Coordinates of C-alpha atoms in Angstrom, one line a residue:
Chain A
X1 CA -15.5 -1.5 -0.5
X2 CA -14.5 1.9 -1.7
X3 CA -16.0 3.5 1.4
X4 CA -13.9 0.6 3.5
X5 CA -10.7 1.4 1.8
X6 CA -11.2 5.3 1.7
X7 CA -11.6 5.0 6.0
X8 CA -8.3 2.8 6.2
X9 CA -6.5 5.2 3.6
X10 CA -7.6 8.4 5.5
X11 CA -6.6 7.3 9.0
X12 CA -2.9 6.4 7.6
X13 CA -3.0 9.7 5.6
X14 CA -3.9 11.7 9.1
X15 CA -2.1 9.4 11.5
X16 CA 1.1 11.6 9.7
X17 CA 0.0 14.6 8.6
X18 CA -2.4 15.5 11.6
X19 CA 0.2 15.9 13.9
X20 CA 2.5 17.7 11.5
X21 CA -0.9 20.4 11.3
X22 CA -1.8 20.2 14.8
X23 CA 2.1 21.5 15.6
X24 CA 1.5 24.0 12.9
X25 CA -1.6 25.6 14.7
X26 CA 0.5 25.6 18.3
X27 CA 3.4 27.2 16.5
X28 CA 1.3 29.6 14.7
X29 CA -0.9 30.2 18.6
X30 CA 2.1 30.4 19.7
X31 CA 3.7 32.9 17.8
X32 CA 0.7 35.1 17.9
X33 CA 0.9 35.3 21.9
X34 CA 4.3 35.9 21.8
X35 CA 4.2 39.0 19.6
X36 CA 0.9 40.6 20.8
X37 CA 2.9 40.2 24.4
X38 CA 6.2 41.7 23.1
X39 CA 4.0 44.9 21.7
X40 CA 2.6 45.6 25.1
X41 CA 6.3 46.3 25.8
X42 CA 7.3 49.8 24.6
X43 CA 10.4 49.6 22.9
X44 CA 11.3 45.9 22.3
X45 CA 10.9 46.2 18.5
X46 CA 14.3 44.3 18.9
X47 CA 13.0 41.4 20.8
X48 CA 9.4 41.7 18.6
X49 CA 12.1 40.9 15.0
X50 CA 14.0 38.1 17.0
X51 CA 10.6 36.5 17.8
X52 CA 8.9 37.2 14.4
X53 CA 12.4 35.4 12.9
X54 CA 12.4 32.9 15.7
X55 CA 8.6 31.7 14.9
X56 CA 7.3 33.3 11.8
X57 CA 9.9 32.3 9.1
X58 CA 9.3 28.8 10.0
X59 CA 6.1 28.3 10.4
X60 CA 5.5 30.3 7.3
X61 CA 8.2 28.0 5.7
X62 CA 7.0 25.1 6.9
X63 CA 2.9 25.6 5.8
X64 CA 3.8 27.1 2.5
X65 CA 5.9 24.3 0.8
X66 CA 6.2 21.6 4.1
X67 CA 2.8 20.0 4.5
X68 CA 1.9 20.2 0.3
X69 CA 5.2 19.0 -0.8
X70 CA 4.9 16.2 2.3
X71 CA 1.2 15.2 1.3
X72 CA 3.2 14.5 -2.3
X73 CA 5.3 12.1 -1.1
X74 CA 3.4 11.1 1.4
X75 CA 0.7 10.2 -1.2
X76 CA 4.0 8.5 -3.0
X77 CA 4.9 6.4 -0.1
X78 CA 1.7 5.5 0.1
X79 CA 1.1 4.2 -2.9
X80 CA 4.3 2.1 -2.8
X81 CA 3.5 0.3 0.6
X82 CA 0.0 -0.8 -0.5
X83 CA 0.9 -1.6 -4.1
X84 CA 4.7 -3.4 -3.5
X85 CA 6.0 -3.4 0.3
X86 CA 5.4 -6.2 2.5
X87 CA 2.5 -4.5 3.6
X88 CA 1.1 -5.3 0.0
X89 CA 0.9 -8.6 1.0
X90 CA -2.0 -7.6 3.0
X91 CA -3.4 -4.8 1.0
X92 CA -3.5 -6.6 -2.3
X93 CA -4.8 -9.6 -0.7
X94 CA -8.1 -8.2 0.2
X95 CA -11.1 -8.4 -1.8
X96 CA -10.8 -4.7 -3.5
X97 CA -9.0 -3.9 -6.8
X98 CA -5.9 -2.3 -7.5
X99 CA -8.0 0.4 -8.9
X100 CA -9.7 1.0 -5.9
X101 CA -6.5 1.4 -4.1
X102 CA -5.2 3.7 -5.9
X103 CA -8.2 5.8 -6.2
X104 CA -8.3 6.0 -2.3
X105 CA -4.4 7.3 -2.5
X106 CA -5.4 9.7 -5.0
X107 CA -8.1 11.1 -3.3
X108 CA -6.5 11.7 0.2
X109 CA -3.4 13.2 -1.9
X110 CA -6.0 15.6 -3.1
X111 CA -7.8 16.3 0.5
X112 CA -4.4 17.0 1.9
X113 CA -3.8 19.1 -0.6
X114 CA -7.0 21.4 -0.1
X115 CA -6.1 21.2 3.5
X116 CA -2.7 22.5 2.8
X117 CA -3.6 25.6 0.4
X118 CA -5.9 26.3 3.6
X119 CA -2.9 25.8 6.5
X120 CA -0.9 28.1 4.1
X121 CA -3.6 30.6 4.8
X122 CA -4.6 30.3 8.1
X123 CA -1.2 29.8 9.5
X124 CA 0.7 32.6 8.0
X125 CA -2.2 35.2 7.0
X126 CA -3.6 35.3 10.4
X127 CA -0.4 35.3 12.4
X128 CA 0.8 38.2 10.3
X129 CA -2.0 40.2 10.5
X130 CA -2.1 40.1 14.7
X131 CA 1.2 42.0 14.5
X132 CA 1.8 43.8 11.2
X133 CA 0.2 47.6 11.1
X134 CA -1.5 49.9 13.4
X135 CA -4.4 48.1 12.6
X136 CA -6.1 45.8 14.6
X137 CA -6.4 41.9 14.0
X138 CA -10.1 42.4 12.1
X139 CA -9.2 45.2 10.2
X140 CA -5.8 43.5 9.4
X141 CA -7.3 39.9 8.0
X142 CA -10.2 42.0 6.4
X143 CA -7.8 43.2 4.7
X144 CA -5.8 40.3 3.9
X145 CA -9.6 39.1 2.5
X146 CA -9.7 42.0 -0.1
X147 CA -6.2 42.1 -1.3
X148 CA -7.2 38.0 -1.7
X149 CA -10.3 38.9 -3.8
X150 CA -9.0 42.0 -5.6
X151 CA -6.0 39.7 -6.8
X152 CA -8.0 36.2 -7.1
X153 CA -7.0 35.6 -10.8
X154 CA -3.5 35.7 -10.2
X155 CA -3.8 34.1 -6.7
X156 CA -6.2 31.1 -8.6
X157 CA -3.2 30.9 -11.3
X158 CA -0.9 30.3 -8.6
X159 CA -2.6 28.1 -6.6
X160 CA -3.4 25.6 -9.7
X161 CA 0.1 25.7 -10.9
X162 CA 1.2 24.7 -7.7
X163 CA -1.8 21.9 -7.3
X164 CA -1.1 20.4 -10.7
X165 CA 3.1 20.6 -10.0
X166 CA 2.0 18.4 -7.0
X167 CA 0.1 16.4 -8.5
X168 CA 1.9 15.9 -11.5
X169 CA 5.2 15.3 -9.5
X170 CA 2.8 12.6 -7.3
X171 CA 1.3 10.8 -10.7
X172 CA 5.3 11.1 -12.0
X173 CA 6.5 9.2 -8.6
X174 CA 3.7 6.7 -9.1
X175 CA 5.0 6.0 -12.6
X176 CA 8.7 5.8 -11.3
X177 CA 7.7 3.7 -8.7
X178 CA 5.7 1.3 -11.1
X179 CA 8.8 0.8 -13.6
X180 CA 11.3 0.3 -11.0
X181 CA 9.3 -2.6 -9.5
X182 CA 8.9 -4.2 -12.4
X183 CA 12.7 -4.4 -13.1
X184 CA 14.4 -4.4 -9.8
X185 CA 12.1 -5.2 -7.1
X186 CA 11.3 -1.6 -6.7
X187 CA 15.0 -0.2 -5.0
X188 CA 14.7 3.6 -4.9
X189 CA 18.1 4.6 -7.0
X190 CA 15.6 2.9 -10.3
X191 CA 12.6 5.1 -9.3
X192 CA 14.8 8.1 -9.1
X193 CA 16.3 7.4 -12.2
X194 CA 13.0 6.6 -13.7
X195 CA 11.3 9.9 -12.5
X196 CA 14.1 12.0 -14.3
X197 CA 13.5 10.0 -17.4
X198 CA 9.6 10.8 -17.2
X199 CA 10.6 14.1 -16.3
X200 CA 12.7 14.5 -19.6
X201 CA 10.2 12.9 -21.7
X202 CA 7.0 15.0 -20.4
X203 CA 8.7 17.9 -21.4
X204 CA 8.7 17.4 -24.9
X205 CA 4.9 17.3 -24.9
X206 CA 4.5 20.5 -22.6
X207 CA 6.8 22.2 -25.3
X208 CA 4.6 21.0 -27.6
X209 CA 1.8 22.6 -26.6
X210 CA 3.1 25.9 -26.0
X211 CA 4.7 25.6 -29.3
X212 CA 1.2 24.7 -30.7
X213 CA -0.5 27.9 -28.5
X214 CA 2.6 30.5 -29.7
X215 CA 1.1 30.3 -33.0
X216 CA -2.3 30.7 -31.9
X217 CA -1.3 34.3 -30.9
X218 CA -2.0 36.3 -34.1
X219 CA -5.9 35.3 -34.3
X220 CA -8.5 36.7 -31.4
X221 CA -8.3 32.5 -30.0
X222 CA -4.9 32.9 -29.8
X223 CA -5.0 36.6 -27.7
X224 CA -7.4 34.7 -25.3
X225 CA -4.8 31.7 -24.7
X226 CA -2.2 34.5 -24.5
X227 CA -4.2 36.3 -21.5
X228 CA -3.9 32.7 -19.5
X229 CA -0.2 32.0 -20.8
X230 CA 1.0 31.1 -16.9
X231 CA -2.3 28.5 -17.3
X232 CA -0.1 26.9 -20.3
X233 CA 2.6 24.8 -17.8
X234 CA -0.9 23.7 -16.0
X235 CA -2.8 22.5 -18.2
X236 CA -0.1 20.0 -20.1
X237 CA 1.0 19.3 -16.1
X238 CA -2.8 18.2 -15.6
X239 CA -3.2 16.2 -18.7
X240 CA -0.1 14.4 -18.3
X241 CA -1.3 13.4 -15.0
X242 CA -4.5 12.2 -16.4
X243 CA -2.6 10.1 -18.6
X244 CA -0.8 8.7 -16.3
X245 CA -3.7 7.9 -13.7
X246 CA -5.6 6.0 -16.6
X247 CA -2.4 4.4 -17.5
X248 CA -2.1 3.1 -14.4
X249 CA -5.8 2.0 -13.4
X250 CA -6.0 0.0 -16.4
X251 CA -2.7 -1.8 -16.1
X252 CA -3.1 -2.1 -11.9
X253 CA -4.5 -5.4 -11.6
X254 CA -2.7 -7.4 -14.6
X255 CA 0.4 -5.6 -15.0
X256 CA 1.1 -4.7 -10.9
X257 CA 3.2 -7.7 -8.9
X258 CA 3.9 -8.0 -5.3
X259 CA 7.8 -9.2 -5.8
Chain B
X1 CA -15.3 -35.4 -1.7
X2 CA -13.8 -35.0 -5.3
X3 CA -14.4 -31.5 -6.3
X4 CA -11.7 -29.3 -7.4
X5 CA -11.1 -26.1 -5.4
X6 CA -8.0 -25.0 -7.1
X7 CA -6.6 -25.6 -10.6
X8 CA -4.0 -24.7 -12.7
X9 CA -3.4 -26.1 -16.1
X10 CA 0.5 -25.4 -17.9
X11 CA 1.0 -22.8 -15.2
X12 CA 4.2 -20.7 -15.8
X13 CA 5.6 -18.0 -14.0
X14 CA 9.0 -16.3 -15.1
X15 CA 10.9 -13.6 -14.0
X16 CA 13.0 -12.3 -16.5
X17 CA 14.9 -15.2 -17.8
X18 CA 14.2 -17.1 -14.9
X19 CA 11.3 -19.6 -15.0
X20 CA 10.2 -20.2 -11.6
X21 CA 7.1 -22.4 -12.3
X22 CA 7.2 -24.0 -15.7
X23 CA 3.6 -25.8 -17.1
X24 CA 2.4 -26.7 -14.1
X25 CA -0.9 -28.6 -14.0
X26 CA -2.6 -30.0 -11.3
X27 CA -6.0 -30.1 -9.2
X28 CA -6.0 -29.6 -5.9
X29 CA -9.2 -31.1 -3.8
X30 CA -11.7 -29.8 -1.2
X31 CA -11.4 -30.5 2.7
X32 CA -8.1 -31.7 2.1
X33 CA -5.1 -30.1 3.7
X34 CA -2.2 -30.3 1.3
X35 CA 1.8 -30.4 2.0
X36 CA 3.5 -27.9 -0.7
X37 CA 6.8 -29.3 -0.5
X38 CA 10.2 -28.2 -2.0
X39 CA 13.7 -27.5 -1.6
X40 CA 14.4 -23.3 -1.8
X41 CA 14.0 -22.2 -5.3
X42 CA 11.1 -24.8 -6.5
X43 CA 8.4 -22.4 -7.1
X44 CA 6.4 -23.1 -3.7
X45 CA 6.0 -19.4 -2.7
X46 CA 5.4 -18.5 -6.2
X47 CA 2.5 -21.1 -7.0
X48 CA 0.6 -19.7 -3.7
X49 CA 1.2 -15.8 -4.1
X50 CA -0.3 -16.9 -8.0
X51 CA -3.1 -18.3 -6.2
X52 CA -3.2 -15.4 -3.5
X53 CA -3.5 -12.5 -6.5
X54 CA 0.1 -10.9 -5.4
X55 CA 1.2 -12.4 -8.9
X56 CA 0.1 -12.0 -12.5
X57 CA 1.3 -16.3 -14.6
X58 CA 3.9 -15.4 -18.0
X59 CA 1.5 -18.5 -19.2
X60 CA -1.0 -21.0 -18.3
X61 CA -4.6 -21.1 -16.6
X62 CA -5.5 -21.1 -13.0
X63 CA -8.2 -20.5 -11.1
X64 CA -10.2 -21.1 -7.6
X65 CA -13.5 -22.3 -7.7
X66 CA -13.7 -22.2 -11.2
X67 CA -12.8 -18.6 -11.4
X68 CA -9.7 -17.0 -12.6
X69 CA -7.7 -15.0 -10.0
X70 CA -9.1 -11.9 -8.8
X71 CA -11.4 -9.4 -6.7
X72 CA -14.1 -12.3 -6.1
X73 CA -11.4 -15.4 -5.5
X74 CA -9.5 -13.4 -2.6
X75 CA -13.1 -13.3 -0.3
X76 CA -12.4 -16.9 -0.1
X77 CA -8.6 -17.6 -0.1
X78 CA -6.9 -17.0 3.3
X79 CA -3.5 -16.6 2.6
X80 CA -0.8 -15.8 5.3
X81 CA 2.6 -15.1 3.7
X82 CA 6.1 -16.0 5.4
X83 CA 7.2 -12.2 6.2
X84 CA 5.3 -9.8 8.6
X85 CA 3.2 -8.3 6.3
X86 CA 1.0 -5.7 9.1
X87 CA 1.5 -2.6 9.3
X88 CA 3.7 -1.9 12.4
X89 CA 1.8 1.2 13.4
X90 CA -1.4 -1.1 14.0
X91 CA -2.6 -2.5 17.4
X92 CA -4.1 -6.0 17.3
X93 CA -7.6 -4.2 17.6
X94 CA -7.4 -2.3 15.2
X95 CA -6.2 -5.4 12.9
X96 CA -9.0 -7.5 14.1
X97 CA -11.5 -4.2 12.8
X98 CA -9.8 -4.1 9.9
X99 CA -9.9 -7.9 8.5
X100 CA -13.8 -7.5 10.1
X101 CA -14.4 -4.7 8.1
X102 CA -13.3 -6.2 4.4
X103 CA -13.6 -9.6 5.1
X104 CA -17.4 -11.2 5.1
X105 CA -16.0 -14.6 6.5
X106 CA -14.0 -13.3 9.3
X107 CA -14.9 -14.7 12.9
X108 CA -14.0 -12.3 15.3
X109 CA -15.5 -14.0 18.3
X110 CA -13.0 -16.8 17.1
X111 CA -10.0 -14.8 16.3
X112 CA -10.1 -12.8 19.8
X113 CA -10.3 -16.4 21.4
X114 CA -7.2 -17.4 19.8
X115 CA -5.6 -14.4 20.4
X116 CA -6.6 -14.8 23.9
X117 CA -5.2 -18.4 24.3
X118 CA -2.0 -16.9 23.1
X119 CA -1.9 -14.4 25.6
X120 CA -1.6 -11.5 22.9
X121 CA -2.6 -7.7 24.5
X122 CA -5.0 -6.4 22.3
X123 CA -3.8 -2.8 22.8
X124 CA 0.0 -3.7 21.3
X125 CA 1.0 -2.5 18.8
X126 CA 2.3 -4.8 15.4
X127 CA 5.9 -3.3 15.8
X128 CA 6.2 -3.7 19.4
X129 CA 6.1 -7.6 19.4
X130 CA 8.4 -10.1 18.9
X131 CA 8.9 -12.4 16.1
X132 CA 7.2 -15.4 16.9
X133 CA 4.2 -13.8 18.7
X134 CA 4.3 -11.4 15.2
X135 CA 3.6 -14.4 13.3
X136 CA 0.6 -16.1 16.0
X137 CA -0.9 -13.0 15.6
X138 CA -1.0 -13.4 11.6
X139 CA -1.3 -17.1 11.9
X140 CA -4.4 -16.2 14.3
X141 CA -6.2 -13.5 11.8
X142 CA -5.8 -16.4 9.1
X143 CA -7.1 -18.9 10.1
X144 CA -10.2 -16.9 11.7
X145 CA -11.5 -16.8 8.5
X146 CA -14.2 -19.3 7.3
X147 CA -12.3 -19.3 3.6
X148 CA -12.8 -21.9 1.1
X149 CA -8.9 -22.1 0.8
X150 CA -6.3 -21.1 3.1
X151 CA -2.5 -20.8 1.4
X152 CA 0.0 -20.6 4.8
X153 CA 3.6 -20.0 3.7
X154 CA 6.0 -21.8 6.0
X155 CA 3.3 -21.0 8.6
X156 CA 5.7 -22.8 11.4
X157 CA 9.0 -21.6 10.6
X158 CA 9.5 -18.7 13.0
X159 CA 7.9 -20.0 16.1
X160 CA 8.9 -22.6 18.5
X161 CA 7.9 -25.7 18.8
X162 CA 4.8 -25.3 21.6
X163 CA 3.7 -23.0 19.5
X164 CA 4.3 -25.4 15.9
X165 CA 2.0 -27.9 18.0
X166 CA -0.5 -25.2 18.8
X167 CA -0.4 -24.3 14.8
X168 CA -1.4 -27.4 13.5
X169 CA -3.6 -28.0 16.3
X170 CA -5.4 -24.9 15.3
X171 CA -5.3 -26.0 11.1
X172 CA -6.7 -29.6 12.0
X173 CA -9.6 -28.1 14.4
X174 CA -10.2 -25.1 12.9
X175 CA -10.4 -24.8 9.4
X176 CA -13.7 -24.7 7.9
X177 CA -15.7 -28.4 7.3
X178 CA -15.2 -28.8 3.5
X179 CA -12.2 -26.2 2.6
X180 CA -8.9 -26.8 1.5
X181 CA -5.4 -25.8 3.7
X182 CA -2.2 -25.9 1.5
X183 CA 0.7 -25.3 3.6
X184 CA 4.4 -24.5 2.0
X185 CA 7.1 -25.8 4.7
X186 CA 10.4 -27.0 4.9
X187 CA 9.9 -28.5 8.4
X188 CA 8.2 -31.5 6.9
X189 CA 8.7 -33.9 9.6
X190 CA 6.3 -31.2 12.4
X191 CA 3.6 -31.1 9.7
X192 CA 3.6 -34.8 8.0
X193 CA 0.7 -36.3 10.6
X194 CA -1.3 -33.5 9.4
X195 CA -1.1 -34.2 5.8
X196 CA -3.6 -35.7 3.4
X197 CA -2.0 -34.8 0.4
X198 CA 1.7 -34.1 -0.5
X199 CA 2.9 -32.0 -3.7
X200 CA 6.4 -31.8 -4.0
X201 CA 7.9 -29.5 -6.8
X202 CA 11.2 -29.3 -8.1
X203 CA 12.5 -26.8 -10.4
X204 CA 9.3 -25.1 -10.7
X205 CA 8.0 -28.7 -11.9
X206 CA 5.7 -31.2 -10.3
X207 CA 7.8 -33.9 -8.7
X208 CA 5.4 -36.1 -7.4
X209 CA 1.7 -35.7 -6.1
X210 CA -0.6 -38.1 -3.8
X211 CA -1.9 -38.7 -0.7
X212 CA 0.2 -38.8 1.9
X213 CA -0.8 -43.0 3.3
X214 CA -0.5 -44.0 -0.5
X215 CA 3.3 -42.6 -0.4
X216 CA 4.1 -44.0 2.7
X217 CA 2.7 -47.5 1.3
X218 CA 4.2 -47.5 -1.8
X219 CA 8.0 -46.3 -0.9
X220 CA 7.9 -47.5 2.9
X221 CA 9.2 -44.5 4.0
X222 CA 8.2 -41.7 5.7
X223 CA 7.3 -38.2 3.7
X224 CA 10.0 -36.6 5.5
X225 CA 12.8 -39.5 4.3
X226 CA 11.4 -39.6 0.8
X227 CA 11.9 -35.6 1.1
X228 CA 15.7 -35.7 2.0
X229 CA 15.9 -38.7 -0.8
X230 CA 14.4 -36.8 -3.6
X231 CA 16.4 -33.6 -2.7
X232 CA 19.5 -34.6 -1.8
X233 CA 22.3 -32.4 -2.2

């Protein structure tokens, strides 16, 4: 059943987000024929920045915090019409758990969210390098590819601070979602105000820790936590979020009413 | 036939301070189909989205086949609830895969030739019909299932009356030899020749419970009379 659900949960994942990728790519296609046009023309630096504004900014606006911070809530939305909308009445119906469900939510969340580290890539990396430098297009995204490997720790710190922010933000709307049905049917001004409450509360833990890893700094375990500092916010992000998943596949199936 | 399909022994359900059903116990029979009766506020939606698995009982025991409510009860209760419940971006093809797809007792040879009968375009999409054919369509997908118990919430209240006779037309002749239809209704007078049984509920408590000919016999009236008696405003 898992395999049945993961299918149904992956085509109403895409049936948004594909397009929204697809449009990327042309914009991105676009962009790049554009500018490698506008070159051939000797002196139109002027109409080269009005493009590069025009097609770059956005696009590179768009894949860098767009599609991840829209696979969040999309994930969110999700999660709400299969576990409390009408269409509940039909998800939570069939012969699957509520576990199962939101497993299948969880793990599309996190596909998208590969896919979306990669669009980030792809569409701004590769448009860039067709038009910045004297270089040409290989030389330019070879080396994009070094300046990507010489700087992997720091870009590998980034990308899993913005993977568990996501995720954590994702298991946090869950949560919100969750109480808020429970005491009012699920409107959206009691999820709001239950996701800044959560918010609030899970900082006092992440304080903790970096409280806890502060004082670690004198002794050679504490010099090692200090070299991954920027990890800190991450790792009390990620096991909040753990938390909160277990919380909420154990109490799924008893605790979890269609209203 | 006197076995017990569904049960429920001091079956409470609140909300908050409000007690919609309140120790309810009863046994429901198989191959019977059963009027769930009750003026707005009884308890009737409540007792079958209990029975469905949308809802978790404050108190009390109930169960479907002799087993409590859950993953293995839903692959044999039908349910069709009294909203539009699809998802809108799904065509009627693409519904008929899906309730193939997770349910082992679906009949899609039977549920295309209802659909067919009722002149629904396969290729349409959920959001892009109206109303009453909205709720055919989910009426259709229901009962195309060879389910031990089928639980139809005011399953006629949105269409018009052709289509109320081609409802229970369809419960009477299709509904699998031996299982169990409870049907929740305020239109009691349509579905009364259909009845075997009548449960009517009042305050989330049982009002009265028998088969429908007994009733008739011992008041001398009519279900829907003894309805608009016992309810009266």
């Amino acid at each position: 059943m898992l395999r049945k659900c993961l299918k149904y949960e992956t085509k109403a994942f895409a049936r948004i987000m594909l397009p929204i990728l697809i449009a990327n790519g042309i914009s991105s296609t676009a962009f790049i024929l554009v500018a490698n046009n506008i070159k051939l023309l000797k002196g139109s630096l002027g109409i080269l920045t009005f493009f590069a504004f025009l097609f770059l900014i956005p696009v590179m606006f768009f894949s860098m915090f767009g599609i991840p911070i829209l696979s969040c809530f999309l994930g969110a939305k999700r999660y709400n019409d299969v576990m409390f909308s009408e269409q509940a009445y039909l998800m939570r119906t069939l012969p699957v758990s509520g576990r199962t469900l939101i497993i299948c939510i969880l793990v599309n969340s996190l596909i998208w969210y590969v896919i979306s580290f990669l669009g980030i890539f792809i569409f701004t990396a590769v448009p860039v390098a067709t038009v910045v430098g004297d270089r040409n297009v290989a030389d330019n995204i070879s080396a994009t590819i070094t300046w990507v490997v010489q700087n992997r720790e720091q870009i590998f710190q980034g990308a899993v601070y913005i993977f568990t922010a996501l995720i954590y933000t994702e298991c946090l709307i869950f949560l919100s979602i969750t109480f808020a049905s429970r005491i009012s049917g699920g409107k959206w001004i009691f999820t709001f105000l239950f996701f800044m409450l959560f918010r609030f509360l899970f900082t006092i833990p992440e304080t903790i820790i970096m409280i806890i890893f502060l004082k670690e700094e004198s002794n050679k375990i504490g010099e090692i936590i200090t070299s991954f500092s920027s990890l800190i916010p991450s790792v009390s992000r990620g096991i909040l979020s753990v938390i909160i998943i277990a919380y909420l596949l154990i109490t799924v199936d008893k605790n979890t009413e269609v209203k | 036939m006197n076995e017990v399909i569904l049960s429920c022994h001091g079956l409470t359900k609140s909300y908050g301070s409000l007690t919609a059903l309140n120790e309810l116990s009863l046994d429901i029979f198989k191959g019977k189909i059963v009027g769930l009766l009750g003026p707005n506020g009884s308890g009737k939606t409540t007792f079958i989205k209990l029975a469905a698995g949308l809802l978790n009982a404050t108190g009390g025991s109930l169960t479907v086949n002799g087993l409590n409510i859950g993953v293995e009860t839903k692959k044999h209760v039908s349910f069709l609830p009294d909203k539009d419940y699809l998802p809108n971006k799904m065509r009627v093809k693409e519904l008929l895969r899906l309730f193939s797809d997770f349910y082992e007792d679906f009949d899609n040879a039977r549920a295309v030739d209802m659909l067919s009968r009722l002149g629904i375009d396969f290729s349409q999409r959920f959001s892009t019909m109206s109303k009453g054919t909205r709720q055919k369509v989910q009426f259709s997908l229901a009962m195309s299932r060879q389910s031990d118990l089928y639980l139809l919430d005011e399953p006629i209240a949105a269409v018009d009356p052709a289509a109320r006779d081609y409802i229970l037309r369809t419960i009477i002749q299709n509904y699998k030899e031996g299982s169990t239809v409870i049907i929740s209704t305020h239109l009691i007078a349509d579905v009364e020749p259909v009845l075997d049984d009548v449960i009517m509920l009042q305050n989330g408590t049982l009002r009265l419970y028998g088969p429908a000919d007994q009733i008739r016999n011992d008041t001398g009236k009519s279900i829907d009379t003894l309805f608009r008696e016992v309810y009266r405003c």
